[in-house]
Coordinates of C-alpha atoms in Angstrom, one line a residue:
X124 CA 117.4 78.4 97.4
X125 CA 114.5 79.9 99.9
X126 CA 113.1 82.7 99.4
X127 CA 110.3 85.0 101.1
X128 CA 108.3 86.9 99.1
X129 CA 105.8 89.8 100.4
X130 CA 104.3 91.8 97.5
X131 CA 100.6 93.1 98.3
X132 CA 100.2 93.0 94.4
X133 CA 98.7 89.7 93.7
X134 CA 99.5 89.8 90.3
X135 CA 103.0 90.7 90.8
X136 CA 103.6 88.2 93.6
X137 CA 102.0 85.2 91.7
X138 CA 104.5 86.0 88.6
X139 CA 107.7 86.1 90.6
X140 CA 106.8 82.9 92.4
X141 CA 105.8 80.9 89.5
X142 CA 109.0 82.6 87.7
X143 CA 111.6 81.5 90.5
X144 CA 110.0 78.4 91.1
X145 CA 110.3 76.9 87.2
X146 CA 114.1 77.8 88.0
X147 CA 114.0 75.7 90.8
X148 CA 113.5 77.9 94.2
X149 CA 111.7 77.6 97.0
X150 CA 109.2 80.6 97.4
X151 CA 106.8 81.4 100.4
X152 CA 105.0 84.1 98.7
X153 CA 102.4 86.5 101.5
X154 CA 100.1 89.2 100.1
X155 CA 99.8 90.4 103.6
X156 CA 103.0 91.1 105.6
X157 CA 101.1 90.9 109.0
X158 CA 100.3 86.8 108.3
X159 CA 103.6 86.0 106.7
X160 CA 105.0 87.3 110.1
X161 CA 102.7 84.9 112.0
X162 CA 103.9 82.4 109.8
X163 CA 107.3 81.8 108.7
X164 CA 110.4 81.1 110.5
X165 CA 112.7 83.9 109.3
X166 CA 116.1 82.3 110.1
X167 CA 115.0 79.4 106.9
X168 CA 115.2 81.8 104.3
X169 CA 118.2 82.4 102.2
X170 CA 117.0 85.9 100.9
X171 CA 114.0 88.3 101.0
X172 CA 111.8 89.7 98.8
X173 CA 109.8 92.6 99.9
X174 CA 107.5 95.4 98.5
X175 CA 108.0 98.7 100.0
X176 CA 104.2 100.3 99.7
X177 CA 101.6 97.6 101.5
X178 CA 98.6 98.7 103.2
X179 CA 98.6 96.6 106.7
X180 CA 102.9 98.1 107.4
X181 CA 105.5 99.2 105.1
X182 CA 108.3 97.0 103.7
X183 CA 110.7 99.0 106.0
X184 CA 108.8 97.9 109.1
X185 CA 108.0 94.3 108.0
X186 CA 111.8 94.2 107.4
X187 CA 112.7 95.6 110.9
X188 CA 110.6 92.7 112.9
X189 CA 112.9 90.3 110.7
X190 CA 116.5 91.1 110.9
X191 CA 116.2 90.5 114.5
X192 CA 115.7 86.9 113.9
X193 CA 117.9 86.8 110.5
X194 CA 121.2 87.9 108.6
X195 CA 119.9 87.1 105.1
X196 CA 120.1 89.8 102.7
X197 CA 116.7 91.7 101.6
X198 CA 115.9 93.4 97.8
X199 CA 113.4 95.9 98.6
X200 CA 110.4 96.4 95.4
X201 CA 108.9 99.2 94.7
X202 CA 107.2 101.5 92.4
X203 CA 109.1 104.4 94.4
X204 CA 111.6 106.3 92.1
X205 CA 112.4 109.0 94.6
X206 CA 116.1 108.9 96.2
X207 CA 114.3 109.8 99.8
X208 CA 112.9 106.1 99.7
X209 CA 116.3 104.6 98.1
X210 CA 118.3 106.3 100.7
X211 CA 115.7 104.5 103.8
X212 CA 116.3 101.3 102.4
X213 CA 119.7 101.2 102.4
X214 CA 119.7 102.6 105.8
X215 CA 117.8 100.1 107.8
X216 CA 120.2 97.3 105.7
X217 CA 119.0 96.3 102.5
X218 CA 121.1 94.6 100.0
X219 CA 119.9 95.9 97.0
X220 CA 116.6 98.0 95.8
X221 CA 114.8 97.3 92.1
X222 CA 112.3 99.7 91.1
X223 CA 108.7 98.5 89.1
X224 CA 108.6 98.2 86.7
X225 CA 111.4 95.1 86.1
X226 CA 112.6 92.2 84.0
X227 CA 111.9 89.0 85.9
X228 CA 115.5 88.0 84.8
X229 CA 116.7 91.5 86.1
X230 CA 115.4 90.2 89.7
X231 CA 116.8 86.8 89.8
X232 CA 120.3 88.4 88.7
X233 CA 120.1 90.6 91.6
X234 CA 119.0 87.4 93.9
X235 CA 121.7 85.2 92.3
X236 CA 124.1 87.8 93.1
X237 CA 123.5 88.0 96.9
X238 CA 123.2 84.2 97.5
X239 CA 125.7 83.0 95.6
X240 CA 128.7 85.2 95.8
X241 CA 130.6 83.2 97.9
X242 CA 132.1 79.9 96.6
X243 CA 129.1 77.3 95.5
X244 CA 130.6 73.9 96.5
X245 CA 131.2 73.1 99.8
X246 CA 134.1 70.6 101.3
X247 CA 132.5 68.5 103.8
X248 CA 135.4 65.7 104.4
X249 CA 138.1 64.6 102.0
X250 CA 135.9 62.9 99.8
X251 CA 132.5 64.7 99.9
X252 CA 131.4 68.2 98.9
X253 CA 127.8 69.7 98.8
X254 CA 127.0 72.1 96.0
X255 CA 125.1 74.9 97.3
X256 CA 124.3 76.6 94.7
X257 CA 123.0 73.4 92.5
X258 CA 122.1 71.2 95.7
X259 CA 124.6 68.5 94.9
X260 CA 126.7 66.1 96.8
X261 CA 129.8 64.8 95.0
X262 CA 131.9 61.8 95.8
X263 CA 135.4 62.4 94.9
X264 CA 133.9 64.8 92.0
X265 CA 131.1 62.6 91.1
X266 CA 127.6 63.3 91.5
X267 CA 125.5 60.9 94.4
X268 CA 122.2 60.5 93.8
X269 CA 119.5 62.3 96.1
X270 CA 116.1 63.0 96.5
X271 CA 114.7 66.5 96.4
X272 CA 114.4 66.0 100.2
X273 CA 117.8 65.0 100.6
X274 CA 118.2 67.5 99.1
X275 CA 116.9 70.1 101.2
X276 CA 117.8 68.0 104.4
X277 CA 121.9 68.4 103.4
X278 CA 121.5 71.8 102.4
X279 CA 120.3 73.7 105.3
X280 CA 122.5 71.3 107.6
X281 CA 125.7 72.7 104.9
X282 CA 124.6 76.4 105.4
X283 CA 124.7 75.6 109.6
X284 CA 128.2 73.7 108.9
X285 CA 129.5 72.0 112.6
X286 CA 125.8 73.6 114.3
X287 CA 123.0 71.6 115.2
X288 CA 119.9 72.1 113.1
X289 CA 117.0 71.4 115.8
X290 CA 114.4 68.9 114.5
X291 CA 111.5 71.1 114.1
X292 CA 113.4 73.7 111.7
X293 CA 114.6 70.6 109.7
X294 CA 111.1 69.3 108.8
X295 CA 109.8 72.6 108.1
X296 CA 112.6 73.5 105.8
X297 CA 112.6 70.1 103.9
X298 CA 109.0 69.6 103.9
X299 CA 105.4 71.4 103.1
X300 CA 103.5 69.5 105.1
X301 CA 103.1 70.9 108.6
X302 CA 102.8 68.1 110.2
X303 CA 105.6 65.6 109.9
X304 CA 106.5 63.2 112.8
X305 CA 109.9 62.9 114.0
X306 CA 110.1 58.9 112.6
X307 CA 109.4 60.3 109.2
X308 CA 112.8 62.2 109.8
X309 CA 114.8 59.4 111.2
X310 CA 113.7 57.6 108.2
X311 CA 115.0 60.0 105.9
X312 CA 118.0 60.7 107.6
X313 CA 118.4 56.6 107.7
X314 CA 117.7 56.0 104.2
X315 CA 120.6 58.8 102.9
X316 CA 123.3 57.7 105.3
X317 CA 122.7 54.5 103.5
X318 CA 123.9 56.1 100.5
X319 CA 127.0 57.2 101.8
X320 CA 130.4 55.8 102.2
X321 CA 131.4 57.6 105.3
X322 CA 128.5 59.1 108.0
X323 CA 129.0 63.0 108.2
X324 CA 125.6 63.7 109.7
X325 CA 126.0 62.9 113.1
X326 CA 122.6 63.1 115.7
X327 CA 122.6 65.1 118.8
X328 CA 120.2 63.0 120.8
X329 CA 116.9 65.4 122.0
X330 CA 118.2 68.4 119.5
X331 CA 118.8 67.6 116.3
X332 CA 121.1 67.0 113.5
X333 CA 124.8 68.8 112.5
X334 CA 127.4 68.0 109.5
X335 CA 130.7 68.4 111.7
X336 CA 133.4 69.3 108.9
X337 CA 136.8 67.4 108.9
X338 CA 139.7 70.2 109.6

């Protein structure tokens, strides 16, 4: 799981990042909404995190430049207990709303919630599912072996099921660096199709990469 975090509150932000991370997440956390939105890549996150009351724009407006580019569900934070401010964020689409103070294990119910409501493993061909929920590939319901990065790689090409994933969003979903050359993903891509008995990922030559599923 992917998640964005904006929370001006240093403190705050550091906590839920180190919190979600020891459970296994993905977090890009911003102090300042204004650079996160120079940044990220909204469209590679599977949820949002965002604090209502920052100094450089609002939640609500940080939230309105992103939904353009992205359906994935927000939780707005906030010390705001009013039902005026409740009310807003509903209104411009969030998915949920958790007032400060909170549990830490509060939030990642509510995150859990969103992301994973739908069913966790998904059927790729006959033999072959991706868990995406746990980021696991089964073989005829046991486990294959994989690489965090393999991991990554087959789960954002799952979530885009029979789309191409373009090169560039691949490497920066999979990897920190910023700079990774396309031969270090041909080499990746080369080394897990070597661990599989039948080649699903398929290359569209001068896009990118797509997991067609069988019918």
């Amino acid at each position: 799981m992917k998640i964005l975090l904006v929370e001006d509150d240093e403190f705050i932000g550091e906590s839920i990042k180190e919190y979600f991370e020891m459970n296994g997440s993905k977090v890009d956390y911003y102090s300042s909404p204004k650079k996160a939105l120079e940044e990220i890549y909204p469209d590679h996150y599977d949820i949002f995190l965002i604090d209502i009351n920052m100094p450089e724009m609002n939640g609500y407006e940080f939230y309105n430049e992103l939904k353009n580019y992205s359906s994935s569900p927000v939780i707005f934070i906030t010390a705001y207990s009013d039902v005026d401010h409740v009310e807003k964020a509903f209104n411009i689409g969030a998915a949920d709303y958790i007032k400060k103070p909170f549990e830490l294990k509060e939030l990642e119910l509510r995150v859990k919630r969103l992301v994973f409501k739908k069913t966790d493993r998904i059927k790729i061909t006959d033999d072959y599912s991706f868990d995406i929920k746990k980021l696991k590939l089964f073989y005829k319901n046991e486990e294959v072996e994989l690489t965090p990065n393999e991991k990554y790689f087959l789960e954002i090409l799952v979530k885009n099921i029979n789309n191409v994933v373009d090169s560039e969003t691949i490497k920066n979903y999979v990897w920190e660096e910023k700079s990774i050359c396309d031969n270090t993903l041909r080499t990746q891509v080369k080394k897990l199709r070597n661990k599989l008995k039948e080649n699903f990922i398929k290359n569209v030559r001068g896009c990118g990469y797509k997991i067609e599923k069988k019918q």
